[in-house]
Amino acid sequence: MQRAEFIQQLWLDFIHQHPEIGGLRLWPPGASAEYLALLTLNHRHHGMEALLPSLEHFGFRIRHRHAMADRGLLVNLLAPPQEGPWLAVAELQIGTLSRQPRALLEELVERAPETAHRGPNRLCRGRPWPMPEWQRYQALHQAHPLAAVLAINGPRVHHVGYDCQRLGTSIDDLHRGMEEAGLAGTGDRHHGLFPISPMVDYRFYPSGSRNLPFAEGDEHRVETGGIALVEKSVTTHQERLVELLLPHHTRCELS
């Protein structure tokens, strides 16, 4: 698998989950996202240490690391070798969960067959473990919403982010288009996967909730991701917008 095919598989898996996002016509169909935000966990098969060889095989290299202790997250920003979307890989540190929800998540993850943990496409082929029971999902959601998302989604793309400047349309104009398409956005910088820097203008649009069948056969509507529109609020920086995305105080030095 080549990098372009890998990105395409991530995108296809994402819009399969969120068809209303795949159906948007507010920018040219071939417009590239600024970044793909992926959510994973520091399990031995799904943590960055396990994923990095495959990502490096596709040419991605870690450019920035961010630690967010209040969310139990480590976020790595990976740049492609040429133009194209960056990867923002958020790794939930399951050790930050209290004992009971940590055990609930670890027991679920351990139900996945060994074959589900192999290959470079493990981030785009769906949840590797069985669907949890609704009660387990509720307990995880109460403990940490991202743990609940991982339980029903597995490690995969959580949302895509678009740079409005690269799309050639202001964030305000695109926001109106998103609302007309039925997607209600929020400017809350803590809504979404990770907190957002004040150096960018930002809106997050949760996708419509989906009716999912849980392990015991009951169905419930849940939200699992969405789309972000981002625009630089400063003009003096030459970095890609994604490099300004996360708060500067969370940045770690690369060793």
Backbone as a ProteinNet text record, in pm:
[ID]
protein_1_A
[PRIMARY]
MQRAEFIQQLWLDFIHQHPEIGGLRLWPPGASAEYLALLTLNHRHHGMEALLPSLEHFGFRIRHRHAMADRGLLVNLLAPPQEGPWLAVAELQIGTLSRQPRALLEELVERAPETAHRGPNRLCRGRPWPMPEWQRYQALHQAHPLAAVLAINGPRVHHVGYDCQRLGTSIDDLHRGMEEAGLAGTGDRHHGLFPISPMVDYRFYPSGSRNLPFAEGDEHRVETGGIALVEKSVTTHQERLVELLLPHHTRCELS
[TERTIARY]
83.5	0	87.8	57.3	129.5	58.3	126.6	70.6	-63	-74.8	-199.8	-314.5	-286.5	-389	-427.2	-327.7	-353.7	-445.1	-414.8	-498.1	-639.4	-647.8	-779.4	-860.1	-792.8	-863.1	-910.6	-826.9	-871.2	-995.8	-991.9	-1104.3	-1230.5	-1218.5	-1335.4	-1396.7	-1311.8	-1363	-1436.2	-1381.6	-1442.1	-1578.6	-1589.1	-1718.3	-1819.5	-1771.8	-1865.9	-1936.7	-1863.7	-1924.2	-2006.6	-1963.5	-2025.5	-2065.3	-2165.5	-2201	-2244.6	-2300.6	-2344.1	-2225.4	-2107.8	-1987	-1933.7	-1937.1	-1894.2	-1979.7	-2103.5	-2194.7	-2188.4	-2103.3	-2093	-2037.3	-2089.3	-2043.4	-2006.4	-1938.9	-1902.3	-1765.1	-1689.6	-1558.5	-1536.8	-1438.8	-1417.3	-1397.7	-1450.2	-1440.6	-1297.2	-1202.3	-1064.5	-984.8	-1048.1	-975.5	-921.3	-796.7	-731.4	-759.1	-782.4	-794.6	-659.2	-661.4	-538.2	-480.6	-569.1	-522.8	-633.9	-592.4	-682.7	-652.3	-752.4	-734.6	-775.4	-680.2	-705.5	-701	-786.9	-789.6	-749.3	-652.3	-609.7	-582.2	-524.7	-496	-361.4	-299.2	-163.8	-165.1	-240.2	-237.5	-119.2	-66.6	57.3	46.4	-74	-89.8	-130	-181.7	-244	-181.4	-81	-13	80.4	132.5	219.4	343.2	395.8	516	490	369.5	334.2	296	233.6	185.1	294	393.9	490.2	564.4	608.8	678.4	596.1	465.7	380.1	363.7	345.7	329.7	457.9	572.4	699.9	719	668.7	674	601.7	494.2	420	482.5	592	663.2	632.6	544.4	510.7	622	648.8	749.1	690.9	720.1	671.9	742.4	662.7	717.5	696	585.3	556	486.5	515.2	444.7	379.9	260.6	188.3	135.8	149.1	97.2	-15.3	-127.4	-244.7	-290.5	-226.4	-251.3	-396.4	-460.5	-598.4	-693.6	-653.3	-735.7	-678.1	-563.3	-501.2	-457.4	-413.6	-379.6	-234.6	-173.3	-52.5	-89.8	-53.2	-88.6	39.4	53.9	166.8	117.6	185	157.4	260.7	214.2	303.2	286.5	397.8	396.6	422.5	353.8	382.4	508.5	566.5	689.1	666	546	511.3	381.8	314.3	185.5	84.4	-11	-115.6	-149.9	-251.9	-293.6	-191.1	-174	-97.1	-184.3	-121.5	-193.4	-176.6	-287.5	-284.7	-333.9	-239.1	-272.1	-280.5	-402.1	-426	-430.2	-343.5	-329.5	-380.8	-493.6	-547.5	-460.3	-416.8	-335	-430.2	-450	-552.4	-515.8	-388.2	-349.5	-404.9	-455.4	-515.3	-660.1	-718.3	-852.9	-846.5	-953.4	-960	-972.3	-957.9	-939.8	-1054.6	-1179.5	-1291.7	-1308	-1314.8	-1327.7	-1205.2	-1087.1	-968.9	-983.3	-1031.3	-1052	-1159.1	-1265.4	-1371.1	-1317.2	-1232.5	-1177.7	-1074	-985.7	-880.6	-940.1	-1042.3	-1103.8	-1168.1	-1228	-1289.4	-1183.3	-1076.6	-968.5	-905.2	-892.5	-828.3	-913.7	-1039.8	-1124.2	-1093.9	-1016.9	-986.5	-894.5	-917.1	-825.8	-690.6	-586	-451	-440.5	-515.3	-506.9	-555	-638	-691	-586	-474.2	-372.5	-259.3	-269.4	-158.2	-183.9	-74.6	-84.3	-93.4	-51.1	-51.2	-189.4	-290.1	-424.5	-509.3	-447.4	-525.3	-602.3	-565.8	-635.1	-754.7	-779.1	-887.7	-970.3	-971.9	-1055.4	-1158.1	-1188.8	-1297.6	-1252.5	-1349	-1324.7	-1274.8	-1157.8	-1103.7	-1163.5	-1232.2	-1291.8	-1443.6	-1514.9	-1661.7	-1723.8	-1843.9	-1918.3	-1946.1	-1926.9	-1953.1	-2102	-2132.4	-2268	-2297.1	-2424.6	-2463.1	-2420.2	-2431.8	-2393.1	-2243.5	-2162.5	-2017.7	-1988.2	-2054.9	-2035.8	-2070.7	-2182.6	-2224.6	-2122.7	-2070.7	-1973	-1844.5	-1802.3	-1682.1	-1705.1	-1823.5	-1852.8	-1852.1	-1902.2	-1902.7	-1760	-1673.6	-1535.1	-1451.7	-1468.2	-1391	-1457.2	-1517	-1589.1	-1505.6	-1374.7	-1292.7	-1272.9	-1274.8	-1268.3	-1392.8	-1508.2	-1632.1	-1628.9	-1575.1	-1562.9	-1472.8	-1361.9	-1272.7	-1342.5	-1423.8	-1490.5	-1580.4	-1649.7	-1743.4	-1683.3	-1574.1	-1513.7	-1388.6	-1311	-1176.3	-1084.6	-955.4	-861.1	-887.2	-920.8	-949.9	-963.7	-998.6	-1016.1	-1137	-1115.5	-1222.3	-1288.4	-1205.7	-1260.3	-1155.1	-1198.5	-1108.2	-1113.7	-1000.7	-993.6	-954	-1022.2	-995.3	-946.2	-843	-789.8	-870.2	-948.1	-1036.1	-957.7	-840.1	-759.4	-719	-681.4	-643.6	-764.3	-883.7	-1005.7	-1048.1	-993.5	-1025.7	-1155.3	-1207.1	-1332.6	-1317	-1372.2	-1357.2	-1431.9	-1386.9	-1451.5	-1596.3	-1624.5	-1761.7	-1853.9	-1806.3	-1888.4	-1910.5	-1804.5	-1819	-1910.1	-1902	-1988.9	-2135.7	-2168.3	-2306.8	-2346.8	-2255.1	-2284.9	-2304.2	-2223.9	-2238.5	-2373.1	-2413.9	-2543	-2657.7	-2646.5	-2749.5	-2755.6	-2640.1	-2636.4	-2684.1	-2720.2	-2775.5	-2675.2	-2552.3	-2450	-2431.3	-2467.7	-2457.5	-2318.7	-2246.7	-2110.1	-2098.1	-1984.8	-1954	-1814.2	-1797.9	-1667	-1592.7	-1647.8	-1583.6	-1451.4	-1341.3	-1209	-1178.2	-1263.2	-1243.5	-1342.2	-1418.9	-1516	-1451.5	-1446.5	-1376.9	-1278.5	-1172.1	-1077.2	-976	-927.9	-824.9	-849.2	-794	-810.3	-735.5	-783	-732.5	-665.7	-557.1	-479.8	-558.4	-534.4	-596.5	-536.3	-432.9	-370.3	-448	-556.4	-639.9	-786.1	-864.8	-1010.6	-1060.7	-1158.9	-1192.3	-1341.7	-1396.4	-1532.6	-1536.8	-1603.7	-1618	-1764.3	-1789.4	-1924.6	-1940.9	-2005.4	-2031.3	-2120	-2086.7	-2172.7	-2302.6	-2400.8	-2527	-2507.9	-2583.6	-2572.7	-2621.3	-2559.4	-2595.2	-2662.2	-2755.6	-2822.7	-2739.1	-2669.8	-2577.3	-2631.1	-2614.4	-2653.9	-2543.8	-2577.9	-2482.1	-2485.5	-2398.4	-2370.2	-2493.1	-2583.1	-2698.9	-2819.5	-2798	-2903.3	-2980.9	-2962.7	-3034.3	-2962.9	-3037.7	-2981.8	-2994.3	-2888.9	-2886.3	-2817.3	-2858.4	-2799.9	-2681.1	-2566.8	-2445.9	-2374.4	-2296	-2210.8	-2067.7	-1997.2	-1863.6	-1755.6	-1784.6	-1681.2	-1741.9	-1673.2	-1725.8	-1624.9	-1633.5	-1547.9	-1512.8	-1392.2	-1348.3	-1311.3	-1347.4	-1302.9	-1208.1	-1092.4	-988.8	-930.7	-894.3	-835.8	-733.9	-619.4	-519.2	-574.8	-552.8	-591.9	-472.4	-354.7	-233	-175.1	-105.7	-56	96.2	163.4	309.2	381.6	309.2	373.5	373.3	484.1	497.7	462.8	439.2	407.6	273.8	256.1	124.3	29.8	-95.3	-192.9	-193.1	-182	-187.3	-78.9	32.5	139.1	104.6	3.1	-43.4	-168.2	-214.9	-346.4	-357.7	-254.8	-263.1	-194.7	-242	-184	-33.4	38.3	184.5	232.4	160.3	206.8	201.5	131.5	125.5	237.4	319.5	420.3	536	580.3	693.7	814.1	932.8	1054.5	1071.9	1107.3	1136.4	1276.6	1290.9	1425	1498.8
-118.7	0	124.9	220.1	346.1	452.9	565.9	669.7	720.3	746.7	798.1	699.2	571.1	470.5	464.5	478.5	477.3	594	714.4	830.7	810.4	754.5	729.3	631.6	527.2	429.9	493.4	580.5	653.1	736.6	805.7	891.9	810.4	701.2	618.6	559.9	516.9	464.5	575	697.1	809.4	844.7	859.4	900.6	786.1	661.7	551.8	569.5	620	649.5	778	873.8	1006.5	1045.4	980.8	1007.7	1151.1	1217	1355.9	1448	1412.2	1491	1462.5	1337	1302.2	1366.2	1401.6	1461.2	1612	1677.2	1823.1	1868.8	1979.8	2034.6	2182.6	2214.6	2353.3	2389.5	2291	2313.6	2207.2	2224.6	2127.3	1986.7	1884.4	1746.8	1700.6	1750.8	1705	1784	1878.6	1961.7	1875.6	1899	1818.9	1876.3	1789	1831.8	1881	1971.9	2018.5	1911.1	1841.1	1733.5	1630.9	1511.1	1405.5	1379.1	1391.9	1369.3	1226.6	1147.9	1008.6	991	905.9	873.7	728.4	705.3	570.2	565	456.7	441.8	374.1	391.6	338.8	192.5	115.7	-30.5	-81.6	-196.1	-243.9	-256.5	-280.9	-293.9	-163	-68.1	49.8	181.1	178.3	300.2	349.6	471.1	530.6	445.8	384.2	302.3	188.7	130.4	21.3	72.4	191.4	244.1	314.2	367.7	455	387.3	261.3	201.3	204.1	176.1	179.5	321.4	416.7	555.8	608.8	569.6	610.3	543.8	422.5	355.2	436.6	505.6	590.2	728.4	752.4	878	981.9	951.7	1048.7	1054.1	1174.9	1195.7	1286.1	1252.8	1334.1	1469.5	1575.7	1711.8	1778.6	1748.4	1809.8	1707.3	1716.8	1635.8	1729.9	1692.9	1772.5	1680.1	1724	1648.4	1727.8	1660.9	1724.6	1641.6	1666	1584.3	1591.4	1707.3	1720.6	1633.9	1595.8	1508	1367.3	1345.1	1213.1	1180.1	1282.3	1263.1	1299.8	1224	1264.6	1277.6	1389.3	1413.6	1431.9	1353.5	1365.1	1423.2	1527.3	1583.6	1529.3	1458.7	1394	1458.9	1495.5	1561.4	1460	1474.5	1388.3	1436.7	1356	1397.1	1507	1514	1621.9	1686.5	1754.4	1815.3	1706.8	1747	1654.1	1673.3	1604.7	1623.2	1569.6	1642.7	1593.8	1497.2	1421.2	1335.7	1392.7	1410.2	1448.2	1326.3	1251.1	1124.1	1146.9	1139.9	1157.9	1020.8	1000.9	871.9	885.4	821.3	823.2	736.9	795.2	722.1	652.5	523	454.1	447.1	467.9	471.5	591.1	690.4	807.7	781.5	671.5	634.7	573.3	587.5	519.9	368.5	292.6	147.5	78.2	108	35.7	64.2	190.7	212.7	164.7	172.4	121	-28.8	-101.5	-245.6	-274.9	-193.4	-213.3	-196.4	-96.3	-72.8	-178.3	-210.5	-308.9	-446.1	-486.4	-617.1	-622.9	-512.2	-507	-515.4	-437.8	-436.8	-574.3	-645.4	-777.2	-882.5	-851.5	-947.9	-951.5	-856.6	-852.9	-968.7	-1033.6	-1139.4	-1082	-1162.1	-1115.2	-1065.3	-1127.2	-1086.7	-943.6	-892.9	-757.2	-651.1	-690.9	-595.1	-584.1	-655.5	-660.2	-572.5	-532.2	-462.3	-312.2	-240.3	-93.5	-32.5	-111.9	-55.2	-73.7	-97.7	-121.9	2.5	119.6	243.2	272.4	189.9	220.6	98.3	-0.4	-116.9	-147.3	-47.5	-63	-106.3	-114.3	-152	-295.9	-322.1	-458.6	-549	-492.5	-572	-568.5	-654.3	-655.5	-525.7	-500.7	-384.3	-403	-297.6	-310.8	-313.1	-352.4	-339.9	-192.2	-155.5	-15.9	30.8	-58.7	-21	7.3	-70.2	-47.7	87	111.8	239.6	355.6	348.7	456.2	478.6	369.2	381.5	446.4	408.8	468.8	615.9	646.4	785.2	873.8	822.8	900.4	922.1	821	832.1	920.2	902.8	981.1	962.4	1067.3	1051.6	989.1	1016.2	959.3	808.7	760.8	616.4	549.3	615.8	561.4	561.2	668.1	673.5	559.7	538.5	429.1	293.8	275.8	147.7	111.6	211.2	180	202.7	278.3	309.9	229.7	203.1	152.4	265.7	238.1	341.4	376.7	500.9	543.9	696.2	749.9	894.8	939.7	1041.9	1100.3	1217.3	1303.7	1413	1459.4	1534.9	1595	1745.9	1810.9	1955.6	2020.2	2127.6	2198.2	2339.6	2381.1	2516.9	2603	2696.1	2777	2858.2	2905.8	2984.9	2901.9	2777	2689.4	2653.7	2657.6	2632.7	2756.4	2873.9	2997.1	3062.2	3025.1	3081.8	3111.4	3222.6	3259.4	3162	3155.1	3064.9	3106.5	3238.5	3283.9	3238.2	3248.4	3203.8	3052.1	2977.8	2832.5	2793.1	2869.2	2840.1	2852.7	2955.4	2970.1	2852.4	2808.8	2693.9	2566.1	2548.6	2430	2430.2	2546.2	2553.7	2525.3	2576.5	2549.6	2400.6	2332.5	2188.6	2106.2	2174.7	2105.1	2067.3	2118.8	2088.8	2210.5	2196.5	2305.9	2305.3	2415.6	2421.7	2490.5	2469.7	2535.8	2595.3	2713.3	2776	2743.5	2654.3	2613.6	2543.1	2600	2545.7	2416.4	2376.1	2249.3	2143.1	2177	2081.4	2009	1879.6	1802.3	1709.5	1679	1579.6	1639.6	1761.7	1824.3	1974.9	2044.1	2190	2258.4	2376.7	2446.6	2578.1	2610.6	2730.7	2857.3	2967.2	3095.5	3158.3	3095.2	3149.7	3115.4	3038.8	3006.4	3030.5	3063.6	3066.6	2926.1	2881.3	2738.9	2719	2626.5	2579.8	2428.9	2361.9	2216.7	2182.4	2089.4	2049	1899.9	1864.8	1721.8	1665.9	1545.9	1482.5	1438.9	1409.8	1362.6	1232.4	1216.1	1092.9	974.5	861	738.7	640.4	564.1	460.9	334	298.8	186.5	69.5	-54	-172.3	-209	-215.1	-252.9	-403.8	-452.1	-595.7	-678.8	-625.8	-704.9	-684.7	-620.5	-606.7	-477.1	-400.1	-272.7	-167.6	-71.1	33.4	168.8	251.2	382.5	478.9	606.2	708.1	773.4	776.3	836	916.6	1014.9	1092.2	1042.1	1034.6	974.1	1057.1	1178	1255.9	1374.4	1424.1	1538.5	1600.2	1731.7	1804.7	1939.7	1988	2116.6	2209.9	2336.5	2442.9	2532.2	2559.9	2633.4	2739.7	2853.6	2962.8	3034.6	3069.7	3142.5	3277.2	3308.6	3440.9	3535.1	3484.5	3566.2	3542.4	3640.9	3630.3	3632.9	3631.7	3646.1	3512.9	3403.5	3272.9	3202.9	3136	3063.8	2916	2869.7	2729	2691.9	2563.4	2514.3	2542.3	2562.7	2591.8	2482.5	2357.6	2246.9	2258.7	2326.3	2342.4	2445.4	2527.9	2626.6	2579.3	2460.1	2413.6	2396.1	2340.2	2304.3	2409.8	2429.8	2533.4	2515.2	2625.9	2619.6	2562.7	2588.4	2541.6	2390	2321.3	2175.2	2107.7	2186.7	2127.3	2068.4	1950.6	1882.9	1893.9	1891.1	1887.9	1748.8	1743.1	1614.4	1572.7	1445.8	1396.7	1350.2
0	0	0	-87.8	-94.8	-10.6	11.3	97.4	45.6	-84.6	-140.1	-116.8	-131.7	-109.1	38.9	126.2	269.7	308.2	259	287.9	232.9	112.8	53.8	139.1	191.7	275.3	405.6	464.5	584	553.9	438.8	401.4	374.9	302.6	271	397.4	491	617.3	693.5	687.6	759.4	701.6	569.9	513.1	514.8	525.8	546.8	680.4	779.8	909.8	908.4	825.3	825.6	683	625.9	485	460.3	561.8	542.6	518.8	571.7	547.2	407	368.3	233.3	126.4	161	63.3	55	136.1	131.4	-3.5	-54.2	-182.2	-165.7	-57	-28.3	-80.8	-130.5	-189.3	-295.2	-382.6	-490.1	-434.8	-501.4	-451.3	-425.6	-502	-485.3	-383.2	-313.4	-216.7	-103.3	-69.6	33.4	171.3	267.1	406	455.8	551.6	614.1	706.1	775.7	863.5	883.1	916.3	959.6	1106.3	1191.3	1334.4	1367.4	1414	1447.6	1598.9	1649.3	1791.9	1810.5	1898	1931.3	2081.3	2128.5	2270.4	2287.8	2402.7	2421.6	2463.3	2387.3	2397.9	2316.6	2349.7	2285.6	2134.2	2082.4	1937.3	1869.9	1945.5	1885.3	1928.6	2014.4	2054.8	1945.4	1963.7	1862	1836.3	1939.9	1920.6	1822.4	1828.9	1738	1599.9	1593.5	1465.8	1385.2	1454.2	1386.9	1271.8	1283.4	1167.2	1039.4	1049.4	930.3	878.4	969.3	927.1	863.9	918.4	858.3	722.3	705.7	575.6	468.6	508.7	415	400.8	468	453.3	558.6	654.4	759	863.7	911.5	1015.6	1123.4	1249.3	1359.9	1357.4	1355	1357.6	1492.3	1558.5	1688.1	1776.5	1906.2	2005.7	2107.3	2153.3	2251.7	2361.1	2484.7	2599.4	2663.9	2688.8	2747.7	2866.1	2980.5	3098.7	3143.6	3125.5	3170.4	3089.5	2968.4	2885.3	2875.2	2937.7	2928.4	2787.4	2711.2	2570.9	2542.7	2453.1	2383.7	2237.2	2174.8	2034.7	1954.6	1849.2	1757.7	1626	1577.5	1445.5	1348.2	1246.7	1150.4	1014	953.2	822.6	712.7	598.2	482.7	412.4	325.1	256.1	153.1	96.3	3.4	49.1	-40.8	-9.2	28.4	106	146.7	292.6	339.6	478.6	577.3	686.3	800.2	879.4	966.7	1060.7	1201	1271.1	1412.2	1489.9	1545.3	1610.7	1761.3	1814	1957	2022.8	2120.4	2187.9	2331.2	2359.3	2495	2585.3	2695.6	2793.3	2890.4	2870.3	2948.6	3097.2	3129.3	3269.9	3344	3271.6	3337.2	3377.5	3329.9	3372.5	3512.2	3587.8	3716.7	3694.4	3799.6	3785.5	3713.4	3752	3692.1	3542.4	3498.5	3353	3275.1	3334.6	3265.3	3241.2	3342.2	3327	3222.3	3218.5	3119.2	2977.7	2956.5	2823.2	2786.6	2878.8	2849	2820.2	2894.5	2871.2	2733.6	2690.6	2557.9	2449.3	2463.2	2364.1	2350.3	2461.6	2459	2389.2	2360.7	2288.7	2138.8	2090.5	1946.8	1909.8	1795.8	1751.3	1712.4	1723.4	1691.6	1547	1456.6	1315.7	1294.9	1386.8	1371.1	1400.7	1461.1	1500.1	1398.7	1288.5	1194.1	1072.9	1009.2	881.9	896.7	793.1	797.1	789.8	753.4	738.2	863.3	978.4	1100	1145.3	1091.5	1128.2	1038.1	940.2	845.5	809.4	897.1	864.9	974.1	1054.1	1149.5	1287.7	1376.2	1515	1522.4	1584	1584.3	1691.9	1789.4	1895.8	1885.1	1956.2	1946.2	1996.8	1951.4	2001.1	2149.7	2230.2	2374.2	2405.9	2526.9	2577.8	2605.8	2600.5	2623.9	2763.7	2863.3	2999.3	3007.6	2935.8	2935.4	2868	2755.3	2686.7	2778.9	2849.3	2937.9	3050	3106.5	3214.6	3163.9	3043	2985.6	2951.7	2900.3	2864.8	2988	3097.1	3220.7	3271.1	3252.6	3299	3207.9	3075.5	2977.7	2841.6	2784.3	2657.5	2546.8	2542.3	2435.3	2453.5	2576.8	2600.1	2543.3	2556.7	2501.7	2349.7	2289.4	2143.6	2093.8	2160.6	2121.6	2133.1	2235.4	2255.6	2138.5	2081.3	1972.4	1834.2	1825.5	1695.8	1667.3	1772.2	1750.5	1708	1690.5	1645.5	1498.4	1470.8	1334.3	1331.1	1216	1201.7	1283.7	1365.9	1446.1	1372.6	1313.1	1232.2	1132.2	1033.9	935.6	953.6	930.4	943.1	811.6	775.2	650.1	679.6	607.8	613.9	517.3	569.6	485.5	382.8	422.1	329.3	208.6	232	120.6	34.4	94.1	16.8	-61.9	-24.3	-95.3	-53.7	64.3	114	262.1	307.7	448.2	538.7	663.3	759	784.4	778.2	800.1	686.9	562.7	449.5	453.9	485.8	493.7	609.8	719.2	833.2	792.9	717	671.3	583	496.6	412.2	491.8	596	679.6	751	800.4	868.5	772.1	648.4	548.8	513.6	527.7	500.7	619.7	728.8	844.5	951	942.7	1042	1132.3	1256.7	1352.5	1415.5	1399.3	1448.4	1582.1	1646.6	1772	1764.1	1821.4	1827.3	1955.2	2036.7	2161.8	2130.5	2175	2143.2	2217	2306.9	2377.5	2328.7	2224.7	2171.3	2053.2	2061.9	1959.9	2027	1959	2009.7	2105.5	2075.4	2158.4	2162.2	2263	2268.6	2154.7	2116	1998.6	2039.3	1971	1998.9	1964.3	2038.2	2002.4	1877.1	1819	1698.9	1571.9	1586.7	1471	1506.1	1404	1418.1	1388.6	1464.7	1464	1485.2	1409.1	1433.5	1413.6	1506.5	1498.2	1476.5	1383.4	1347.6	1375.3	1486.3	1510.3	1400	1356.9	1256.7	1324	1243.6	1299.5	1375.5	1481.7	1559.1	1475.9	1502.6	1430	1524	1470.3	1548.3	1540.2	1649.1	1647.8	1728.7	1676.9	1754.2	1853.6	1980.2	2082.1	2104.8	2192.7	2201.3	2236.2	2313.2	2356.3	2266.4	2148.9	2050.3	2056.8	2164.1	2172.2	2089	2037.1	1952.1	2022.1	2003.9	2065.4	1969.8	1975.8	1889.6	1960.8	1891.3	1948.6	1839.9	1883.7	1793.6	1807.1	1694	1698	1629.4	1587.5	1520.1	1448.9	1348	1276.8	1182.6	1166.7	1073.6	1137	1111.4	1164.8	1050.8	1065.2	975.2	1053.8	996.7	1068.4	975.9	1034.6	957.8	1046.5	992	1069.8	1113.8	1241.3	1289.8	1294.4	1258.7	1246.9	1108	1053.9	916.4	908.5	1023.7	1021.9	1021	1033.1	1042.3	906.3	879.1	752.7	767.2	890.6	911.3	846.8	824.1	787.4	904.2	872.2	976.6	1083.1	1043.3	1139	1245.3	1213	1310	1417	1390.6	1487.7	1560.7	1529.2	1572.7	1723.5	1786.6	1927.3	2014.5	2136.5	2222.6	2241.6	2235.2	2241.1	2374	2481.7	2612.7	2625.5	2533	2540	2461.8	2390.1	2302	2382.5	2340.6	2401.3	2309.5	2367.9	2286.3	2227	2098.6	2035.4	2072.9	2113.4	2150.8	2028.1
[MASK]
+++++++++++++++++++++++++++++++++++++++++++++++++++++++++++++++++++++++++++++++++++++++++++++++++++++++++++++++++++++++++++++++++++++++++++++++++++++++++++++++++++++++++++++++++++++++++++++++++++++++++++++++++++++++++++++++++++++++++++++++++++++++++++++++

